[in-house]
Structures are given as C-alpha cells and as structure tokens.
Coordinates of C-alpha atoms and ligand atoms in Angstrom, one line a residue:
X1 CA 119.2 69.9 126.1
X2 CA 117.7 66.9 127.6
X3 CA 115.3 65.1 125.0
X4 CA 112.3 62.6 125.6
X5 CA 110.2 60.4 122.9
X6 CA 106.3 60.4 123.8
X7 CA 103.5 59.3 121.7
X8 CA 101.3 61.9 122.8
X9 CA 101.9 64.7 123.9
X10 CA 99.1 67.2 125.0
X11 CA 99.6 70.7 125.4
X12 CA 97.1 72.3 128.1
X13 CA 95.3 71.5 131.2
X14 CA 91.7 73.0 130.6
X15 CA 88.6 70.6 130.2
X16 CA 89.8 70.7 126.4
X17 CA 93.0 69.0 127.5
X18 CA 92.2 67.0 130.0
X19 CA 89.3 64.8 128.1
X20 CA 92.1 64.5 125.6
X21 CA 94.0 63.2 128.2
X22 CA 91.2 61.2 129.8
X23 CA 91.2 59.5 126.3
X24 CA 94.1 59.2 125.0
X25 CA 95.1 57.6 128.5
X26 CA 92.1 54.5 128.6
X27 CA 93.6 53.7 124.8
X28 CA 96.7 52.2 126.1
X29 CA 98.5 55.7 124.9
X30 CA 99.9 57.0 128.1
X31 CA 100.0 60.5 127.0
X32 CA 102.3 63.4 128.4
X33 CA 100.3 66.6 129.4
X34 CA 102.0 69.9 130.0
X35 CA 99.7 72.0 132.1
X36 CA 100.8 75.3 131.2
X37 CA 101.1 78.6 132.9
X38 CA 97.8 78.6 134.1
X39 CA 97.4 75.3 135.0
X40 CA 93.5 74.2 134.9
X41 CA 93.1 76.4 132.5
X42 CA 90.3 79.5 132.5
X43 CA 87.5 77.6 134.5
X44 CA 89.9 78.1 138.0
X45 CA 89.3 82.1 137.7
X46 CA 85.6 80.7 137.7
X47 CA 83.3 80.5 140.5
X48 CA 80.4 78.3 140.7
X49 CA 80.0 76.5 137.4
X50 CA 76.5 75.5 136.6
X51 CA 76.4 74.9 133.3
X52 CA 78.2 71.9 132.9
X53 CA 76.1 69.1 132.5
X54 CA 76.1 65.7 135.4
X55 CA 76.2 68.5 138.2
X56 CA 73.0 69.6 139.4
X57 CA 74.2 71.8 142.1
X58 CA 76.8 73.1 140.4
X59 CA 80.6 72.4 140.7
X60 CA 83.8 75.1 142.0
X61 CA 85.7 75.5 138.6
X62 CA 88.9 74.9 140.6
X63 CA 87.8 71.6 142.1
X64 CA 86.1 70.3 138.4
X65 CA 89.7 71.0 137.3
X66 CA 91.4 68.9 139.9
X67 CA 88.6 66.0 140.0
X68 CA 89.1 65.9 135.1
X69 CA 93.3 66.0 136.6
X70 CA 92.2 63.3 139.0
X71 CA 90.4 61.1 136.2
X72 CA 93.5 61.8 133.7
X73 CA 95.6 60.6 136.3
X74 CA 94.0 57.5 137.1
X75 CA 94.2 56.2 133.6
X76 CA 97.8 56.6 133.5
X77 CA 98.5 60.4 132.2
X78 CA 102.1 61.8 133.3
X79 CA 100.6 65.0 133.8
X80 CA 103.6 67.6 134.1
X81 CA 103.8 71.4 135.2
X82 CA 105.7 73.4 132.4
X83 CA 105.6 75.6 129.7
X84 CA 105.9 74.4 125.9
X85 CA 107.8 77.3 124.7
X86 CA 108.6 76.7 121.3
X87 CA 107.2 73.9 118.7
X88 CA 108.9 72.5 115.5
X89 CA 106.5 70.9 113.6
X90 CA 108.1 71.3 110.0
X91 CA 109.3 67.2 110.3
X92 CA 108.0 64.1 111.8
X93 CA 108.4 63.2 114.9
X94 CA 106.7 66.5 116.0
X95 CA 108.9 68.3 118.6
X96 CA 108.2 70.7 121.3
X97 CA 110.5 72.5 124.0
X98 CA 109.0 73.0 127.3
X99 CA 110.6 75.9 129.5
X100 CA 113.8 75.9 126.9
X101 CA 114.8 73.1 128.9
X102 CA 113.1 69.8 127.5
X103 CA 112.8 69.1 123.8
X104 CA 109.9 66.4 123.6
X105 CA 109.7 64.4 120.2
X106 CA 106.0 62.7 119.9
X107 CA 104.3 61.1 117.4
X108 CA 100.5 62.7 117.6
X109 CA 100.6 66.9 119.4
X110 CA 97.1 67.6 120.4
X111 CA 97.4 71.5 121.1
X112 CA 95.2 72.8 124.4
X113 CA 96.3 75.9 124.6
X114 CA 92.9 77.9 125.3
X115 CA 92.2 81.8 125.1
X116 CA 92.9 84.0 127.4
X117 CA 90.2 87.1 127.8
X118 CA 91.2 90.4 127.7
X119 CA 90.9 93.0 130.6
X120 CA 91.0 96.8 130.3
X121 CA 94.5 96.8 132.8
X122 CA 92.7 98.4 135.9
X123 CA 93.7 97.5 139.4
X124 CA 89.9 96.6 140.1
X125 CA 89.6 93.8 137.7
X126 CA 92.1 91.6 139.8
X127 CA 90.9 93.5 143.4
X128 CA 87.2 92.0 142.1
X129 CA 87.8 89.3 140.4
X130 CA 85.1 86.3 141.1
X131 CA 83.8 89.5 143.3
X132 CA 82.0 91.7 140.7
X133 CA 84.1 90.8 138.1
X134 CA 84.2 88.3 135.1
X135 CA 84.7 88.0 131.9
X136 CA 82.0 85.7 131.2
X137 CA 78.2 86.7 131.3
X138 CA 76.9 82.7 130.4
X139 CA 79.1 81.9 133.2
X140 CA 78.6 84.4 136.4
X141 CA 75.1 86.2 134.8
X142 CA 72.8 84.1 137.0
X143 CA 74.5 85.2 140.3
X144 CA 74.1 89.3 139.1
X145 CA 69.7 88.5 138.5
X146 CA 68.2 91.5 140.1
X147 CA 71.0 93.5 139.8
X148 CA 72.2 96.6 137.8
X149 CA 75.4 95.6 135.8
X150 CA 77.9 97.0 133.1
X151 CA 79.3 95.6 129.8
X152 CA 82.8 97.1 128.7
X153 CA 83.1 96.2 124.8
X154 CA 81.6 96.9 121.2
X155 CA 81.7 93.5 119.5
X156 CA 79.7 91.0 118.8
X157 CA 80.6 89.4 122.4
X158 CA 80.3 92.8 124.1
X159 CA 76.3 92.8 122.5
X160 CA 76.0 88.9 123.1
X161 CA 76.7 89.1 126.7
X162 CA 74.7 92.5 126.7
X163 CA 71.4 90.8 125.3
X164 CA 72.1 87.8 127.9
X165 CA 72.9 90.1 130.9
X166 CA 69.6 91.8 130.1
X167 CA 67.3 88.6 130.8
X168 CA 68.4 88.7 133.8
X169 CA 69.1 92.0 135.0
X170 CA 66.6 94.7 135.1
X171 CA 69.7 97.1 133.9
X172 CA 72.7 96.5 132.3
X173 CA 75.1 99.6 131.0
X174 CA 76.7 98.9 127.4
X175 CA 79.8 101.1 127.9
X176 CA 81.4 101.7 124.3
X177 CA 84.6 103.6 123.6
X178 CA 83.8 105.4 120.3
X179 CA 80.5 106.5 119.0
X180 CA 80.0 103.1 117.4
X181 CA 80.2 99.7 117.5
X182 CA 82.0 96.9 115.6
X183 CA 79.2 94.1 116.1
X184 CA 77.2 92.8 113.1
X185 CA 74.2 94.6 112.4
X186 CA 72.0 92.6 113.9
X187 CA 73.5 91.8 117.2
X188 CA 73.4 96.2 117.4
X189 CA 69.5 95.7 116.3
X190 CA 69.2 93.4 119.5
X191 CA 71.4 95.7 121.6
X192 CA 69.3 98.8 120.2
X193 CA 66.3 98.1 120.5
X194 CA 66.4 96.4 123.9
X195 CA 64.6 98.7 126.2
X196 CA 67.0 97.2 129.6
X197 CA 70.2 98.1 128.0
X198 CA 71.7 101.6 128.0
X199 CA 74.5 102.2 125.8
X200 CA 77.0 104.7 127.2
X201 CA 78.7 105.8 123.7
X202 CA 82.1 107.8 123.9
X203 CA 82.9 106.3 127.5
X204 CA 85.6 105.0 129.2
X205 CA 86.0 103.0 132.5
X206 CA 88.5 104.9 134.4
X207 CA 87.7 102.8 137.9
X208 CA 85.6 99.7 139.7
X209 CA 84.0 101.1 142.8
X210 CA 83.8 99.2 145.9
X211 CA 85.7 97.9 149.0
X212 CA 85.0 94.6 149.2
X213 CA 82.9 93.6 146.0
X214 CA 82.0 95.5 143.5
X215 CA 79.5 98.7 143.9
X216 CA 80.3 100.8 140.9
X217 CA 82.5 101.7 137.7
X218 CA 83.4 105.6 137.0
X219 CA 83.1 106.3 133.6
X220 CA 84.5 109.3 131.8
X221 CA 82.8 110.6 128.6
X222 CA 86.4 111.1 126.2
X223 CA 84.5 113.8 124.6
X224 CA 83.1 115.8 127.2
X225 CA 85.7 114.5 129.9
X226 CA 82.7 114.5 131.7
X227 CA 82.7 111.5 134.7
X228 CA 80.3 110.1 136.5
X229 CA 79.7 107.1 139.0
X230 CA 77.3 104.0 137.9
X231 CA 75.8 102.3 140.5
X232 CA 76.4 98.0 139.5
X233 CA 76.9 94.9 141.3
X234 CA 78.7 93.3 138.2
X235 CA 81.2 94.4 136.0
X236 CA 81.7 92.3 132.7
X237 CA 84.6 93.0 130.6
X238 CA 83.9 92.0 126.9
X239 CA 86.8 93.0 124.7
X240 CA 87.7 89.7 123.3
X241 CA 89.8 87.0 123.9
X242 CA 93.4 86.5 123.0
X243 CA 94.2 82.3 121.6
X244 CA 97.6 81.3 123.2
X245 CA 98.4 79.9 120.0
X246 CA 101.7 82.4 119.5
X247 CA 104.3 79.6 119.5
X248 CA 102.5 78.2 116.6
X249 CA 102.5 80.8 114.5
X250 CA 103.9 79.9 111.1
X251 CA 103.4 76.5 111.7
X252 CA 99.6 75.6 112.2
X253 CA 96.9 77.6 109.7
X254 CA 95.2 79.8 111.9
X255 CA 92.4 82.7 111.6
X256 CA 93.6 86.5 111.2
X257 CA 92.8 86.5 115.4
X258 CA 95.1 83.2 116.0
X259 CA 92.2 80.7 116.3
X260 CA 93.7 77.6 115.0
X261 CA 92.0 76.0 111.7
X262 CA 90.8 72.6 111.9
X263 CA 89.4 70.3 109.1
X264 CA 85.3 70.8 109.6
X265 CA 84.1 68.4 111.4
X266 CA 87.6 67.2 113.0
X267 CA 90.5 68.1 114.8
X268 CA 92.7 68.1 112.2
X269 CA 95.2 70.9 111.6
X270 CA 97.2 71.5 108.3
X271 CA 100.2 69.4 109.7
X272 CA 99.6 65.6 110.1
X273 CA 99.6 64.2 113.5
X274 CA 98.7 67.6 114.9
X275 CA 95.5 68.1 116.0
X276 CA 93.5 71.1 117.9
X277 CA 91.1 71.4 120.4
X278 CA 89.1 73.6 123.1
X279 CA 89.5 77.6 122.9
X280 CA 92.8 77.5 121.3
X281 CA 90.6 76.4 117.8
X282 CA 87.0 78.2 119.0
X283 CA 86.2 81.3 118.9
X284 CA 82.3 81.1 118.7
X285 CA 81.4 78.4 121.4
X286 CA 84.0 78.4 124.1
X287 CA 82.1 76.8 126.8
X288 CA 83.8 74.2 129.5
X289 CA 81.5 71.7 127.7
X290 CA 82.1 71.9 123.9
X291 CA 85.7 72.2 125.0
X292 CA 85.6 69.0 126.7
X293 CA 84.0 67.4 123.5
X294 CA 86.1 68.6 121.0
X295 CA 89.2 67.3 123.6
X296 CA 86.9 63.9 123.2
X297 CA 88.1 64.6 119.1
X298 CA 91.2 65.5 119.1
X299 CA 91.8 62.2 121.6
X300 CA 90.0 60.1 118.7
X301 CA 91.4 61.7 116.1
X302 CA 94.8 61.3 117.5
X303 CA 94.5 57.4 118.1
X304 CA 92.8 56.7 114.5
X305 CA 96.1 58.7 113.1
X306 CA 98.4 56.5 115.2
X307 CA 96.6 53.5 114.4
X308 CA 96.6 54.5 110.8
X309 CA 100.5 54.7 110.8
X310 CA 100.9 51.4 112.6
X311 CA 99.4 50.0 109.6
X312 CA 101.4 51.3 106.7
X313 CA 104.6 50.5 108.7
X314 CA 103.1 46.6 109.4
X315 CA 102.5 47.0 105.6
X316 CA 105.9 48.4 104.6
Ligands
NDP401 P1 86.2 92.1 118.9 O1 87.7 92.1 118.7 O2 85.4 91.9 117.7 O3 85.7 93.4 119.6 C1 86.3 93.8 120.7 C2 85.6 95.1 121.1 O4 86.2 95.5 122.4 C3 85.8 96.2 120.1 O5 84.5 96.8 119.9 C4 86.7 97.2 120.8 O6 86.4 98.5 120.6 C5 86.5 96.9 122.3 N1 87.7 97.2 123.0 C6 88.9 96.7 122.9 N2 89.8 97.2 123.8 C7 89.0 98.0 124.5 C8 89.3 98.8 125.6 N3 90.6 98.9 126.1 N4 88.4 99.6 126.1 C9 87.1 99.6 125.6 N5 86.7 98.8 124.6 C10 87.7 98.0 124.1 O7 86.0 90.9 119.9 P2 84.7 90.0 120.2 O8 85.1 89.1 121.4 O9 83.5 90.8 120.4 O10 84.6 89.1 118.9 C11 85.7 88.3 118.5 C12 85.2 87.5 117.2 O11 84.3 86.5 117.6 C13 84.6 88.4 116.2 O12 84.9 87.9 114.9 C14 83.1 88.2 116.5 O13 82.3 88.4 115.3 C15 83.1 86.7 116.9 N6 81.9 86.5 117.8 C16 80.8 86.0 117.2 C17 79.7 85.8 118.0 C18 78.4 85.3 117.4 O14 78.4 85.3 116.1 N7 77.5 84.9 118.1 C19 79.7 86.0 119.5 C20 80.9 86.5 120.0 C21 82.0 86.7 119.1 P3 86.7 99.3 119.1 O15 85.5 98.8 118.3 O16 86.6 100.7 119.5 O17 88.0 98.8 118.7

C-alpha cells in the first residue's frame, strides 16, 4: 500500500472542514484535505443560503462551497478527492486509509465528517429535492412563507422545525407515525398548543405529489388504512440525522447516536492530536455557520498541539 506523512490531515470538505483548512493552511501547516463522498459536504443539496452571515443577498450553497475550496486553496491546501475508509488512531503518528489504497500517517487528524439527514426512502424525495423538498426548515422555510407545508418526524427536530415552519406558514401538517411523539415535553407543549400546526397521528407518507415541484404528500392512516391527499408546497423530512463518524467507532468517544465527544469548550477528542469539528461533533446547532467556527477550533487547536510538541522535542 502506498504510504504518505502529513502534518495535518483534515477529513471533510463542508464549511467545518474547509475553515480548518483555511487555517491550518495561513499557519505555514500545508494541510491534506480529503473531501469525501459528498464533496462540499451537505450545503451543495442546498439552494439559496441566506443565513450565513457577509452575504446579504444570499449565496448558492454549491458556489459558497467552491469559493471556502477556492480560499483553502489559495493558502496552500492539497485538497484531494477520496474516501478515508478506515482510521488507526490507537498510536502516534495517527494513520488513516483513504479508498484502501493510501495509508496517510499525520501528526494532528481534524475529523469533518458531517451528518447526513435521513429520508423516509421514497422516489419523491430525490424527484423534489431543492423542489419541495428539504431536510432543513432554518434553511429553505423562508422560500415555503405563505404556503401550506408538511413535517415527517416526532422528535425534538421534527417539533423544532414544526414550531419554525409555523411562523411562516399559515399551515403546516405534523405527520407522526405512532400515536405519540418522542420530543421533550415541552417542545410537544409548543407543537400542541400551536393553533397553525395539525398533527396527523398514526400516519404514514406513502407518496410526494407533483410533476414538476411539489403539490402534495398522500398519507395513509396505519390504523384505519385510510389515505388521503394533502395539499403542500413543501415537504420537510425531520427524522434525524445520521454522524458519518462509523470508521471511528471504537476509537474516538462518541454519544449513543455517533456524535463525537469533544472537551467543552474545545475540539479535543479523547485521543491526543485528534480533534473534531462541524456536524460530525454537533448535534444541537448544525448550521453552515457554527460549523465553520468550530472548523476555526479545531484549526487552532490543532496548531497549539503541534506547537506544544515542538517544544517538548526542542526540550528533549
Ligand atoms: P430522533 O431520533 O430523536 O427522532 C426521530 C423521529 O423521527 C422519531 O420520532 C421517529 O419516530 C421518527 N421517524 C424515524 N423514522 C421514521 C420514518 N421512517 N417515518 C416516520 N417517522 C420516522 O431525531 P431528532 O433529529 O428529532 O433528534 C436527535 C437528537 O437531537 C435528540 O437527542 C434530540 O433531543 C436532539 N435535538 C434537540 C433539539 C433541541 O434541544 N432544541 C433540537 C433537535 C434535536 P418514532 O418516535 O416512532 O421512532
């Protein structure tokens, strides 16, 4: 197998690993980034992204994507496409495989993996996507205003995007599969008690209506077996997200869902010179934005740890 020493080596191409990249590169660092399966991470199956601040008129999430690649670039990245398949971080230097071809050795990981949301499996949700379709009501609410929509989910991100939806929408569907829901107690309160949502309890989606964009979902009542045709414009599947943190198992501390651990306040995992940012170590924020910053960490924290070495070996 063919073998290459980095110093850094970043694994993921979203905002999260790109500012680490952006960082890591104007210390003098020249770090390796693997982009991944999805290169660019979850904003290119964005549209319009209007939350991220320095764009007033909003940005394409595929274009913000290449202009942070752009930027990495310019500072002296070796930005690379491939998959890291397996890590081994049980010695120092840290290794990684990428596509069971290359095993990198480097002396600082910072892991960029992000989340991947979850989708029922229904042809429409690819037919519609960007068209009707999203998984995220913070980012593609504000082009449903004025319009009837649906929620698919029972969680506490099925209710948040719910209550969210609902300031903008005069209508929004809550359809839930069982005759409960798993969110907290209070985010139900706030999904209960809001006179624009109308939970659909018992209900399935069996289809997304439409011929160009969305129009509608048909919903089944698993009950009753009853189905029936909802009129939306926007179809927002809430049923959690998946961290592609798998080839870490074992290895990095992680949550019972796979959300990586990190030292409060840092970017600091349970093995030294291994540091996580973005999605991959979030599951409460996950915006383009806090990804970014916590790349921003993981790029300082990754430099002070280098530096910090350095020092005892000088010493040694
Ligand atoms: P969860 O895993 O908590 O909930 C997923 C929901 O989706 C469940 O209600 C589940 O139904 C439903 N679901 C799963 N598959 C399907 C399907 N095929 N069809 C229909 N419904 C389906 O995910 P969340 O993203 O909601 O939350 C993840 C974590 O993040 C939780 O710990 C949550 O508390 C936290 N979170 C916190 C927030 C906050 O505090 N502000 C905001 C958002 C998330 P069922 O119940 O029947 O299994």
């Amino acid at each position: 197998m063919k073998t290459e020493n980095v110093k850094v080596l970043i694994i993921g191409s979203g905002p999260a690993g790109y500012t680490a990249a952006i960082y890591v590169a104007r210390a003098g660092l020249s770090p390796v980034l693997y982009t991944g399966g999805q290169p660019g991470g979850q904003l290119t199956i964005t549209s319009d992204v209007e939350n991220f601040p320095g764009y007033p008129q909003g940005i394409d999430g595929p274009q913000m994507m290449m202009d942070l690649q752009a930027q990495a670039e310019r500072f002296g990245t070796s930005i690379r496409s491939g998959l890291v398949t397996k890590a081994n971080f049980s010695g120092y230097p840290l290794k990684a495989i990428v596509d069971d071809e290359i095993e990198i050795t480097a002396e600082a990981v910072i892991v960029a993996t992000g989340a991947s949301a979850k989708y029922l499996g229904l042809s429409g949700e690819q037919k519609f996507a960007n068209k009707g379709v999203s998984a995220c009501a913070v980012c593609d609410g504000f082009f449903f205003r004025g319009q009837e929509v649906a929620v698919v989910g029972a969680g506490d991100s099925a209710a948040e995007e719910a209550t969210y939806l609902s300031k903008l929408c005069p209508k929004v569907y809550l359809i839930v599969r069982r005759d409960e829901m798993r969110a907290s107690r209070i985010m139900q309160q706030r999904v209960l008690n809001n006179p624009k949502i109308e939970i659909l309890w018992n209900t399935e989606t069996e289809e997304i209506l439409g011929e160009t964009e969305v129009t509608g979902v048909r919903v089944r009542n698993n009950k009753t077996g009853a189905k029936r045709d909802i009129p939306v414009k926007g179809f927002f599947v809430a049923i959690g997200h998946q961290p592609n943190t798998q080839i870490f198992e074992g290895q990095l501390d992680m949550d019972e869902a796979g959300y990586i651990l990190v030292n409060p306040g840092s970017t600091r995992t349970n093995v030294e010179g291994v540091f996580a940012v973005g999605d991959a170590a979030d599951k409460v924020y996950r915006q383009a934005v806090t990804a970014a910053g916590t790349g921003c960490m993981g790029a300082l924290d990754a430099e002070r740890f280098l530096a910090a070495r350095e020092l005892e070996h000088a010493h040694a």
